[in-house]
PDB file of C-alpha atoms and ligand atoms in Angstrom:
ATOM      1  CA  UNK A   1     259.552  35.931 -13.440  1.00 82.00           C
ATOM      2  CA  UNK A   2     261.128  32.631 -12.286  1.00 93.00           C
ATOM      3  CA  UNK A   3     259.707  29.716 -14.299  1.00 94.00           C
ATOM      4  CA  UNK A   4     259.797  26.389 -11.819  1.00 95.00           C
ATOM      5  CA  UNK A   5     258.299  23.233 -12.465  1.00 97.00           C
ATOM      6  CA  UNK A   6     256.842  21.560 -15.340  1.00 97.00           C
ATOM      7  CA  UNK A   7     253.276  20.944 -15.126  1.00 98.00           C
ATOM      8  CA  UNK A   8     251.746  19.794 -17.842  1.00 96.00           C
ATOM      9  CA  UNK A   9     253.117  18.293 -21.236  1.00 97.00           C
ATOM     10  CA  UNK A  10     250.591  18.884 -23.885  1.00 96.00           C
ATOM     11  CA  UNK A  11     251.007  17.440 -27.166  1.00 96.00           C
ATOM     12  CA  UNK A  12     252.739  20.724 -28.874  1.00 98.00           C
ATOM     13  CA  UNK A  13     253.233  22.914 -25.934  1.00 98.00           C
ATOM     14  CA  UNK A  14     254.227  22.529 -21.929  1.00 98.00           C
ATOM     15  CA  UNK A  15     253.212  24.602 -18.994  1.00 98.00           C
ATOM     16  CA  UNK A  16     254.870  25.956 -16.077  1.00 98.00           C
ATOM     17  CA  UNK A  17     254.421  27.252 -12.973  1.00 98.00           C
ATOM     18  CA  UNK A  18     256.161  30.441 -12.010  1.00 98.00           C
ATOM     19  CA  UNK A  19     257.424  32.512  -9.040  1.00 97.00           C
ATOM     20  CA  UNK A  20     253.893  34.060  -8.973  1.00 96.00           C
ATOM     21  CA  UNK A  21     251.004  31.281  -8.098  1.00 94.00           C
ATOM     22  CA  UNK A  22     248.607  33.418 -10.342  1.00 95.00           C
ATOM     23  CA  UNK A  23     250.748  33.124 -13.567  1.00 97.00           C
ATOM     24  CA  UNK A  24     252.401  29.849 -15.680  1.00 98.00           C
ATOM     25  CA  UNK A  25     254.407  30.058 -18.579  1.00 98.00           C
ATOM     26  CA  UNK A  26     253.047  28.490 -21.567  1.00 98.00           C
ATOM     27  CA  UNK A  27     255.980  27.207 -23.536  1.00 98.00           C
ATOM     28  CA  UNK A  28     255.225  26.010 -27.801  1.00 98.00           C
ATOM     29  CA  UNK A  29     257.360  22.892 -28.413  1.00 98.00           C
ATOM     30  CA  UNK A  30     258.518  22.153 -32.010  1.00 98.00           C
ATOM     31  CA  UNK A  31     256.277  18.423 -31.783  1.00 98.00           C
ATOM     32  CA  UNK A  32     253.483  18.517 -33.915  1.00 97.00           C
ATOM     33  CA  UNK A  33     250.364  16.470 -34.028  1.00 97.00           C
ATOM     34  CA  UNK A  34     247.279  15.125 -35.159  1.00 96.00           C
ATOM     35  CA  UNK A  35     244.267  12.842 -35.283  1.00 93.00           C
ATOM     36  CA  UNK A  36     244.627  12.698 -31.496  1.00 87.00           C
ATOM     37  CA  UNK A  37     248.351  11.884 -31.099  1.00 90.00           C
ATOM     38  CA  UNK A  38     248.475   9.357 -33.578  1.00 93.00           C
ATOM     39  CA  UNK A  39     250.416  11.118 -36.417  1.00 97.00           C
ATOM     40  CA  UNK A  40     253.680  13.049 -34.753  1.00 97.00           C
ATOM     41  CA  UNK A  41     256.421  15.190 -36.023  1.00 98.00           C
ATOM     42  CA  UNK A  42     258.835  17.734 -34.964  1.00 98.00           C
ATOM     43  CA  UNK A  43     258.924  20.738 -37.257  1.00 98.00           C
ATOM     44  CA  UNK A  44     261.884  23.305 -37.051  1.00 97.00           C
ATOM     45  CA  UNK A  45     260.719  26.727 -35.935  1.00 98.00           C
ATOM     46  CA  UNK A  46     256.954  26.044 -35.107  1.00 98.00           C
ATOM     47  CA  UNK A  47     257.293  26.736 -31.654  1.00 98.00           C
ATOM     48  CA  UNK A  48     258.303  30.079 -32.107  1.00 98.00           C
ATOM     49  CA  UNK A  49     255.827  30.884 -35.375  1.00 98.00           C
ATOM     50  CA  UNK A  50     253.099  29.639 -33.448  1.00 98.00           C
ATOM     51  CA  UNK A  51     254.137  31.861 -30.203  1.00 98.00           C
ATOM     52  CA  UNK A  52     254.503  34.677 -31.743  1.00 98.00           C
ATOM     53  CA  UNK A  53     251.312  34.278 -34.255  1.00 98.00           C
ATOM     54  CA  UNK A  54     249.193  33.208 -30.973  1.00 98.00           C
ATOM     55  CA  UNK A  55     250.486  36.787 -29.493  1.00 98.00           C
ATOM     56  CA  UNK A  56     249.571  38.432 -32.162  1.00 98.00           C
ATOM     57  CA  UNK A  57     245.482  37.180 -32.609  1.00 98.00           C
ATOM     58  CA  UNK A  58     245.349  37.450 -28.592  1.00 98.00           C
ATOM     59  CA  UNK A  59     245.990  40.973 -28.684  1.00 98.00           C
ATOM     60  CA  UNK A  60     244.039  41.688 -31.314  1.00 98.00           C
ATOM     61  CA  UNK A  61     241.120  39.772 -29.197  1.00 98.00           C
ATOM     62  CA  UNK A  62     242.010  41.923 -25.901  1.00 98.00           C
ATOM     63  CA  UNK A  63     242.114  44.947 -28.374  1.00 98.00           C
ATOM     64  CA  UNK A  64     238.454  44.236 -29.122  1.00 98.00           C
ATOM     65  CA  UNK A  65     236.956  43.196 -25.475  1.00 98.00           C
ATOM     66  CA  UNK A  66     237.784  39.146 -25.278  1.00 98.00           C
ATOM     67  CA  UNK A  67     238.967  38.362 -22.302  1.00 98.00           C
ATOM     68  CA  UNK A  68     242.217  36.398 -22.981  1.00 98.00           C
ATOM     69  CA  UNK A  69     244.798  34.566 -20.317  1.00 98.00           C
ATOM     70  CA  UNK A  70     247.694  35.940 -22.502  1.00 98.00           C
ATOM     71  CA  UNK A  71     249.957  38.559 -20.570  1.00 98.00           C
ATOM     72  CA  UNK A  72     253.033  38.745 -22.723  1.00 98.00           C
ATOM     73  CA  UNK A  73     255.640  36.993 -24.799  1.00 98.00           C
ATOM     74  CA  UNK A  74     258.512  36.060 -23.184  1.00 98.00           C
ATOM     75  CA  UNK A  75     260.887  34.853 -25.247  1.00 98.00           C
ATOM     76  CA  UNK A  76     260.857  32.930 -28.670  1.00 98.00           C
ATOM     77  CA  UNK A  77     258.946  29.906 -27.712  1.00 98.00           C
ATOM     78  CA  UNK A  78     257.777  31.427 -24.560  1.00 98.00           C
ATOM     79  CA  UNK A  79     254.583  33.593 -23.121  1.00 98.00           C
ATOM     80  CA  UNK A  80     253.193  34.393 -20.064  1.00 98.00           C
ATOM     81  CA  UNK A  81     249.394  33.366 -19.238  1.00 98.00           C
ATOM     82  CA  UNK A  82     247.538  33.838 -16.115  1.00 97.00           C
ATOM     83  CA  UNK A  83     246.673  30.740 -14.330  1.00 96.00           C
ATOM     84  CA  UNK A  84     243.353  29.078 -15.374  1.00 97.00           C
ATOM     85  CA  UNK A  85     240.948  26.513 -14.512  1.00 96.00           C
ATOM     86  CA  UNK A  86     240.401  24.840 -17.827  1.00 97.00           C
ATOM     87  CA  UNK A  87     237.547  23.552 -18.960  1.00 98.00           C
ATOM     88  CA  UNK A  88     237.545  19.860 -20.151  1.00 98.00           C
ATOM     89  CA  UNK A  89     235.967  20.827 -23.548  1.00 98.00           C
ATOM     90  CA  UNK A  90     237.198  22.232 -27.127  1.00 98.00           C
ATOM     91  CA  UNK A  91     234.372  24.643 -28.812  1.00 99.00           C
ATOM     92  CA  UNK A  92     234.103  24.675 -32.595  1.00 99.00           C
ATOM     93  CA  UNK A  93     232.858  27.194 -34.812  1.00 98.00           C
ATOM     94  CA  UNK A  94     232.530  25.919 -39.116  1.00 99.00           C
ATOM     95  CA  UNK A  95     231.780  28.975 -41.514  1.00 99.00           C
ATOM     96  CA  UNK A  96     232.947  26.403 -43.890  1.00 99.00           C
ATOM     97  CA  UNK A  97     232.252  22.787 -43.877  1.00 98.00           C
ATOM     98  CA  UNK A  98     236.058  20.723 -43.532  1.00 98.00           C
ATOM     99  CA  UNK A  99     236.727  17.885 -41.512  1.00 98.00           C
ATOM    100  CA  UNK A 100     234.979  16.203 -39.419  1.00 98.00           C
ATOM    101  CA  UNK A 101     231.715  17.495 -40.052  1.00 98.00           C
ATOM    102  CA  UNK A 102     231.773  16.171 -43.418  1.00 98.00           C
ATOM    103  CA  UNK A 103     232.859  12.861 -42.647  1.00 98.00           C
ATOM    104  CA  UNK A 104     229.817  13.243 -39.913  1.00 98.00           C
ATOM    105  CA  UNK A 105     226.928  14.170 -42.078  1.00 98.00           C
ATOM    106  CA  UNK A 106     228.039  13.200 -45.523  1.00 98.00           C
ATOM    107  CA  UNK A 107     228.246  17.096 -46.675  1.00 98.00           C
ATOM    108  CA  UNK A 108     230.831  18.140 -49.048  1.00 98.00           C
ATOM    109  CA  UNK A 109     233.957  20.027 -48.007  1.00 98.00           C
ATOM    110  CA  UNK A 110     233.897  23.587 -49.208  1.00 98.00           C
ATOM    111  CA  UNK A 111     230.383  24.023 -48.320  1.00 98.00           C
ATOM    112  CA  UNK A 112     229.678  27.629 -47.030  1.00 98.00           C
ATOM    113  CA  UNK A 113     227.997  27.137 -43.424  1.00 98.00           C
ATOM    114  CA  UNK A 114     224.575  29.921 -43.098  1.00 98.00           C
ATOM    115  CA  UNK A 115     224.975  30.870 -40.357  1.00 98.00           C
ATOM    116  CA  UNK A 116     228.238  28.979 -39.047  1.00 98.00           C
ATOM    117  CA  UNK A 117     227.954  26.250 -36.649  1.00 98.00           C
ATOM    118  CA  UNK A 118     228.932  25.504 -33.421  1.00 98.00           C
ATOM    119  CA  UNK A 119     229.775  22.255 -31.795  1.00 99.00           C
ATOM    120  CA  UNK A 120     231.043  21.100 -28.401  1.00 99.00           C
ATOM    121  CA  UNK A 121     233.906  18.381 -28.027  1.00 98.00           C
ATOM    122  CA  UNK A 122     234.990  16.864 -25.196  1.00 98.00           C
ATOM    123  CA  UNK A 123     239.222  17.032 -24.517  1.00 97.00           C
ATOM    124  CA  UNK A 124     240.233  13.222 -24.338  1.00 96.00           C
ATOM    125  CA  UNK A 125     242.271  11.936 -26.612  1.00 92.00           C
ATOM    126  CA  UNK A 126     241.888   8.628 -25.403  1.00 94.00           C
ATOM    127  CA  UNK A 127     238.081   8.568 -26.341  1.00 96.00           C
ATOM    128  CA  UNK A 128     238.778  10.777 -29.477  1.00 94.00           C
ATOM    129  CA  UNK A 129     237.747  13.807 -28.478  1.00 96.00           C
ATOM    130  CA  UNK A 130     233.995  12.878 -28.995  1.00 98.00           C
ATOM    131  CA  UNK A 131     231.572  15.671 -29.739  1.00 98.00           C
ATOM    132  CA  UNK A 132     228.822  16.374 -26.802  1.00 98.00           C
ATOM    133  CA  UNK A 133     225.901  18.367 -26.118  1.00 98.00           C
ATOM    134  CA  UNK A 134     224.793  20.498 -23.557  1.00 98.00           C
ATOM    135  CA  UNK A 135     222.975  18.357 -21.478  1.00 98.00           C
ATOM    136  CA  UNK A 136     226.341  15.707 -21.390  1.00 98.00           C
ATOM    137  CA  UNK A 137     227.953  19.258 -19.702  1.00 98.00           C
ATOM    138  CA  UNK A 138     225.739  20.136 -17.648  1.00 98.00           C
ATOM    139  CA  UNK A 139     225.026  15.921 -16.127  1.00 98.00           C
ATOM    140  CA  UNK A 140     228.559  15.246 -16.510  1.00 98.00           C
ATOM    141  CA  UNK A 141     229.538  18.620 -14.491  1.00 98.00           C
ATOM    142  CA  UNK A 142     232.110  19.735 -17.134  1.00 98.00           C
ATOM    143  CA  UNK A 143     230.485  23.360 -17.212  1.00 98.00           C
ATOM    144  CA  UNK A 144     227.208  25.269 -16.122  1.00 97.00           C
ATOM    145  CA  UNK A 145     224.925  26.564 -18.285  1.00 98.00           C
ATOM    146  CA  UNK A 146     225.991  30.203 -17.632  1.00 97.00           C
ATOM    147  CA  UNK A 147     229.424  28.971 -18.721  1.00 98.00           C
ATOM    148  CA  UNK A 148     228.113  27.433 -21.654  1.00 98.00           C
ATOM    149  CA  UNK A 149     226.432  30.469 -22.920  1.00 98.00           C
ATOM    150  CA  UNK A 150     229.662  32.739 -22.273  1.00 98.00           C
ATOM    151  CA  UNK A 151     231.728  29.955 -24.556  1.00 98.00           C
ATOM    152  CA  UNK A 152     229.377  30.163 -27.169  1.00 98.00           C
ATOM    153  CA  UNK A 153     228.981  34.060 -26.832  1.00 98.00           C
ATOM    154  CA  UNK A 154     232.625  34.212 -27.099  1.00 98.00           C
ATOM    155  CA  UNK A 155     233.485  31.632 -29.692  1.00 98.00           C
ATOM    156  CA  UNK A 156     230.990  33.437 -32.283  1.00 98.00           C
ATOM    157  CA  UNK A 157     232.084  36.790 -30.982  1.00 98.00           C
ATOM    158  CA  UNK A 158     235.608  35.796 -31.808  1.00 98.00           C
ATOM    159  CA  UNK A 159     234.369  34.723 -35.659  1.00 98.00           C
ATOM    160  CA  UNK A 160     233.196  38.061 -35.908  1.00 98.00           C
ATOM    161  CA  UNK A 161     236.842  39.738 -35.078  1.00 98.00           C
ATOM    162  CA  UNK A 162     238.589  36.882 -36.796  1.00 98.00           C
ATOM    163  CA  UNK A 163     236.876  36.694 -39.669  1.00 98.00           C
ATOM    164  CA  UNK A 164     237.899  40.040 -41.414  1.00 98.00           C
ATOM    165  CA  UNK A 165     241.392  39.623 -40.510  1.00 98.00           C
ATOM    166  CA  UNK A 166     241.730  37.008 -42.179  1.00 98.00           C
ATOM    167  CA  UNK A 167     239.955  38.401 -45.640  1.00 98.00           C
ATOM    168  CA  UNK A 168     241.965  41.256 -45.000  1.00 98.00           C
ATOM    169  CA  UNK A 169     245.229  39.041 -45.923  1.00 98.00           C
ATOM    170  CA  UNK A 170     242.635  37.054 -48.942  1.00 98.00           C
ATOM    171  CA  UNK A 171     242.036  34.317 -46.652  1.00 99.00           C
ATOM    172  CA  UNK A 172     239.264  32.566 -45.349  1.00 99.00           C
ATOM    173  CA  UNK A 173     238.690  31.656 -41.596  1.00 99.00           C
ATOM    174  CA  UNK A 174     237.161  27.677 -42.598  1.00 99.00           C
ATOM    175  CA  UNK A 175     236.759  26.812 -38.644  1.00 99.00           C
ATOM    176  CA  UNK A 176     238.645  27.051 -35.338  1.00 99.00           C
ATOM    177  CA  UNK A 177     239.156  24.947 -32.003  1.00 98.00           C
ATOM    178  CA  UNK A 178     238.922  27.389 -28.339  1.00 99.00           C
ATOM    179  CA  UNK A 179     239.299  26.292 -25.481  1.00 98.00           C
ATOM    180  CA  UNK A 180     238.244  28.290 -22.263  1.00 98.00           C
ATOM    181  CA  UNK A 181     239.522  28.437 -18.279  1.00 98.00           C
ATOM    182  CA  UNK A 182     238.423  30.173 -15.381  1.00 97.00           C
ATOM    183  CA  UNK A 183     240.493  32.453 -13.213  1.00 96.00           C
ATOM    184  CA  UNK A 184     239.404  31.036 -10.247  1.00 84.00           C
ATOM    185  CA  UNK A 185     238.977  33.569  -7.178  1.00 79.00           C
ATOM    186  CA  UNK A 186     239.638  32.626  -3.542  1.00 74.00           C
ATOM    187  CA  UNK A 187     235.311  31.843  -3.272  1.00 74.00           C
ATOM    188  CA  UNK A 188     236.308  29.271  -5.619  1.00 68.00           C
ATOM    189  CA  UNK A 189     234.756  31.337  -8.807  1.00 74.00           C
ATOM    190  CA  UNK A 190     235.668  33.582 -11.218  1.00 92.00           C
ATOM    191  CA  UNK A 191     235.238  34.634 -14.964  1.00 96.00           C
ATOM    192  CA  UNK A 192     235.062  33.047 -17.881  1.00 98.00           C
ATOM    193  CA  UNK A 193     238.175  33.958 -20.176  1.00 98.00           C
ATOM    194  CA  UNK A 194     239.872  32.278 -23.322  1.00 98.00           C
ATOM    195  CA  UNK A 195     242.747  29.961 -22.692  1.00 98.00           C
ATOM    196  CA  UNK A 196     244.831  27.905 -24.515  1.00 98.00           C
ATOM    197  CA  UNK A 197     245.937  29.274 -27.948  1.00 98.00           C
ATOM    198  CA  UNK A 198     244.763  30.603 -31.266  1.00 98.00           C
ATOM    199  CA  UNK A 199     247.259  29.273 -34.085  1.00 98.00           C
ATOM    200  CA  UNK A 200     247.056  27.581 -37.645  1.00 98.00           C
ATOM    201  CA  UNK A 201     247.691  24.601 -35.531  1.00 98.00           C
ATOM    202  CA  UNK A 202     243.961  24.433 -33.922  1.00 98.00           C
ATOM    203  CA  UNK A 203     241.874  26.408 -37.137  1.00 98.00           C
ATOM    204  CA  UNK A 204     241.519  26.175 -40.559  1.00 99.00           C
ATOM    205  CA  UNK A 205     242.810  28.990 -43.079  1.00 99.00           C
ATOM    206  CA  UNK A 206     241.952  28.598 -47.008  1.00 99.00           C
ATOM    207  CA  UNK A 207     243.528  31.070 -49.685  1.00 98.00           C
ATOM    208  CA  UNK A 208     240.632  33.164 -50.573  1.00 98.00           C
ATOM    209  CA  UNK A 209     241.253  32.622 -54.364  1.00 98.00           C
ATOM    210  CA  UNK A 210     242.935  29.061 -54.840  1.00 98.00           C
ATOM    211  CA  UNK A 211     241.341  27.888 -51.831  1.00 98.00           C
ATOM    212  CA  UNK A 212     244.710  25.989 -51.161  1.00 98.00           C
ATOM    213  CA  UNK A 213     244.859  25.269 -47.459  1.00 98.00           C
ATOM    214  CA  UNK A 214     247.119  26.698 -44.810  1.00 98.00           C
ATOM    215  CA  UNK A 215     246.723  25.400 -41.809  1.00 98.00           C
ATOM    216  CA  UNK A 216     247.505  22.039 -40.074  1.00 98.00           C
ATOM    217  CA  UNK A 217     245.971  20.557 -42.936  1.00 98.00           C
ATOM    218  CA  UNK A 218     249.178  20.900 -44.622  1.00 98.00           C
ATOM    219  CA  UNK A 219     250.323  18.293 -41.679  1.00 98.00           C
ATOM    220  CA  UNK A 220     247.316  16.252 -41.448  1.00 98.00           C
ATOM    221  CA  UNK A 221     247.462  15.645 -44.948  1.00 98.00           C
ATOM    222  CA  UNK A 222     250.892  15.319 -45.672  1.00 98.00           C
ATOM    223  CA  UNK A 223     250.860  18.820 -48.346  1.00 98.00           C
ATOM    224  CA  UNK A 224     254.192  19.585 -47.206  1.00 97.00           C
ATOM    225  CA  UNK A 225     255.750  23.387 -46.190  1.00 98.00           C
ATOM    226  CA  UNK A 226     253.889  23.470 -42.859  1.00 98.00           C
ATOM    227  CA  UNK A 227     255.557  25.962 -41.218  1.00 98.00           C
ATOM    228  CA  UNK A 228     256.524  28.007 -43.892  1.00 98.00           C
ATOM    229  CA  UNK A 229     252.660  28.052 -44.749  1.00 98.00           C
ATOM    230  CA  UNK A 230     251.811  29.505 -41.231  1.00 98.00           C
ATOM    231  CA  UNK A 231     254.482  32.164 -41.687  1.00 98.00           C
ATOM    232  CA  UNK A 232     252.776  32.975 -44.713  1.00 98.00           C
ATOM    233  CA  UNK A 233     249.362  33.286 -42.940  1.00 98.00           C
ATOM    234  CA  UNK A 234     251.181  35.619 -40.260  1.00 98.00           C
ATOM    235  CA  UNK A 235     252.521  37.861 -42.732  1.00 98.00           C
ATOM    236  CA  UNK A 236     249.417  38.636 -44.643  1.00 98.00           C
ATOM    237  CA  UNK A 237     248.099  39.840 -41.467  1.00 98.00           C
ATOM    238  CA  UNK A 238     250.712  41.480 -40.218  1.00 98.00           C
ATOM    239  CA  UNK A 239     252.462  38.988 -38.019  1.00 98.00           C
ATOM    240  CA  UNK A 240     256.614  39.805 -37.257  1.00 97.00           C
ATOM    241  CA  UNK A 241     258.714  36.627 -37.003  1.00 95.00           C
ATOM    242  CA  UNK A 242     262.073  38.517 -36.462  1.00 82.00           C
TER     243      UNK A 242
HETATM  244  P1  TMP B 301     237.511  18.707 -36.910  1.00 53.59           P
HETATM  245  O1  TMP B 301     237.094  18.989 -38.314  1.00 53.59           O
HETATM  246  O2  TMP B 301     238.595  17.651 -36.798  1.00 53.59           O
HETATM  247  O3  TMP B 301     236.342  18.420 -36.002  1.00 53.59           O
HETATM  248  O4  TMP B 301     238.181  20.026 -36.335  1.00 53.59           O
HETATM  249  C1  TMP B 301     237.559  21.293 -36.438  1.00 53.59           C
HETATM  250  C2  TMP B 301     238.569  22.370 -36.159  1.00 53.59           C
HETATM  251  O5  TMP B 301     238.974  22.344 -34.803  1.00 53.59           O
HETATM  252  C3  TMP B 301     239.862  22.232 -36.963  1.00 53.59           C
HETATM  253  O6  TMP B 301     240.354  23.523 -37.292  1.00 53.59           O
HETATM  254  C4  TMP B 301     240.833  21.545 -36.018  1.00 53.59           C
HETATM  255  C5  TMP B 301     240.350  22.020 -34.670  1.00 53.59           C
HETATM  256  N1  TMP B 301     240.501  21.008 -33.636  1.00 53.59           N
HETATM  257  C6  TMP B 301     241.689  20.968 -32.901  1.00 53.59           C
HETATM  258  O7  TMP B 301     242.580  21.769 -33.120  1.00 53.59           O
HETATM  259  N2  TMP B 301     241.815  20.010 -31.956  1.00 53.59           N
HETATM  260  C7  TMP B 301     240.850  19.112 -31.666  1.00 53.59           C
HETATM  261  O8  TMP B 301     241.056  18.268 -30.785  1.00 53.59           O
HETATM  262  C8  TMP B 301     239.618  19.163 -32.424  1.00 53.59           C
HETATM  263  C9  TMP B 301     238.511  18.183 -32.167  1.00 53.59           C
HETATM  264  C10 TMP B 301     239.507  20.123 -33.383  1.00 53.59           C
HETATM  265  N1  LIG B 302     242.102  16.413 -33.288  1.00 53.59           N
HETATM  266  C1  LIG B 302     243.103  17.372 -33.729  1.00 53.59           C
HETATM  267  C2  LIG B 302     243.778  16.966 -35.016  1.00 53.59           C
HETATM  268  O1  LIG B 302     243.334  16.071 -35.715  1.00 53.59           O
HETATM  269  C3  LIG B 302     244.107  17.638 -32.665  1.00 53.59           C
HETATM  270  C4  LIG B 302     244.961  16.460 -32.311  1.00 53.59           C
HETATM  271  O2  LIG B 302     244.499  15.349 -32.323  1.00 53.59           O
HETATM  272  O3  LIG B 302     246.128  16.679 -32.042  1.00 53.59           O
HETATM  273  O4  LIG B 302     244.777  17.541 -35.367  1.00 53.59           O
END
């Protein structure tokens, strides 16, 4: 596998194209950020923990039926994805409410979401990633409304997988950013399959006991031991760094 030109430079990872038109390789860069770009950092060995812990939870998804654009890791910062057609839009599942939500409707962070929510964003960082609802998809043509209901059945599908592995290492799964492609077929369509990446960069992970956080909160928030804190979210689950 011959990796060739650069074509797109995300905010903490890059993709190529390859030798192969039907496969890139998705490459995690050290930069870190948040609230849209507007706080950056580079933190020593995130690329590769969020690689290799990204891997690890798309395997486990394949393992249980998701259909996933991972293929394989390819080196330390480096894995192999098939070629997708994203979709402009980030879809967010809350079993706890953090974040935005509370800032939203005035509810207080820590309260447990029956059952857990689901919102639609739109990917623009220049607008702020503004959330939208169905009917903005379907008049703005970002998705159709069978695609809409395979995100959703997906997204919750995923809580459902996610959520015990998490408790299984005495942590909670607070919410989680996916983002979904389609590998697109020579008519033009194709299915529906999860994209992008699943790391403590793009969820939220509480200690079950201390609810201390773990995730990118650590960044947002200036807590400190970032990556260090996603190893230790790895290696409850079972996660190898070396
Ligand atoms: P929020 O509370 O800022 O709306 O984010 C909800 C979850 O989704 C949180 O785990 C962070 C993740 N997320 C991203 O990773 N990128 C994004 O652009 C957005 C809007 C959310
Ligand atoms: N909105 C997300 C955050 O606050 C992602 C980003 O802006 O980079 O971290």
């Amino acid at each position: 596998m011959e990796k060739r030109e650069e074509l797109y430079i995300g905010k903490a990872k890059s993709v190529f194209s390859t030798d192969d038109p039907d496969h890139y390789v998705m490459v995690f860069r050290n930069d870190t950020s948040a609230f849209d770009g507007k706080k950056k950092a580079q933190l020593d060995r995130k690329g590769m923990v969020n690689n290799k812990f990204n891997a690890f939870i798309m395997q486990k998804l394949m393992a249980a039926g998701i259909p996933c654009h991972f293929e394989k890791v390819l080196s330390d910062n480096e894995s192999l994805v098939k070629r997708l057609q994203m979709l402009p839009l980030e879809c967010v599942v809350r079993n706890i409410a953090a974040g935005s939500i509370c800032r939203r409707y005035g509810v207080q962070e820590g309260l447990e979401l029956n059952p857990p929510t689901f919102e639609f964003f739109l990917k623009s960082d220049p607008l702020g990633d503004p959330m939208v609802n169905e009917h903005h998809i379907i008049s703005f043509g970002w998705a159709t409304p069978a695609q809409i209901e395979r995100m959703k059945e997906l997204t919750f599908q995923i809580n459902t997988i996610l959520k015990p592995l998490f408790l299984s290492g005495d942590m909670l799964l607070v919410d989680y950013k996916l983002e979904f492609g389609v590998v697109v077929d020579k008519n033009g369509n194709g299915e529906l399959v999860l994209g992008d990446e699943f790391s403590p960069d793009g969820c939220r992970i509480w200690d079950k006991n201390t609810r201390e956080k773990l995730d990118k909160d650590r960044f947002r928030q200036d807590l400190g031991n970032v990556v260090e804190s996603y190893e230790e979210i790895g290696r409850r689950i079972g996660v190898k760094f070396d």
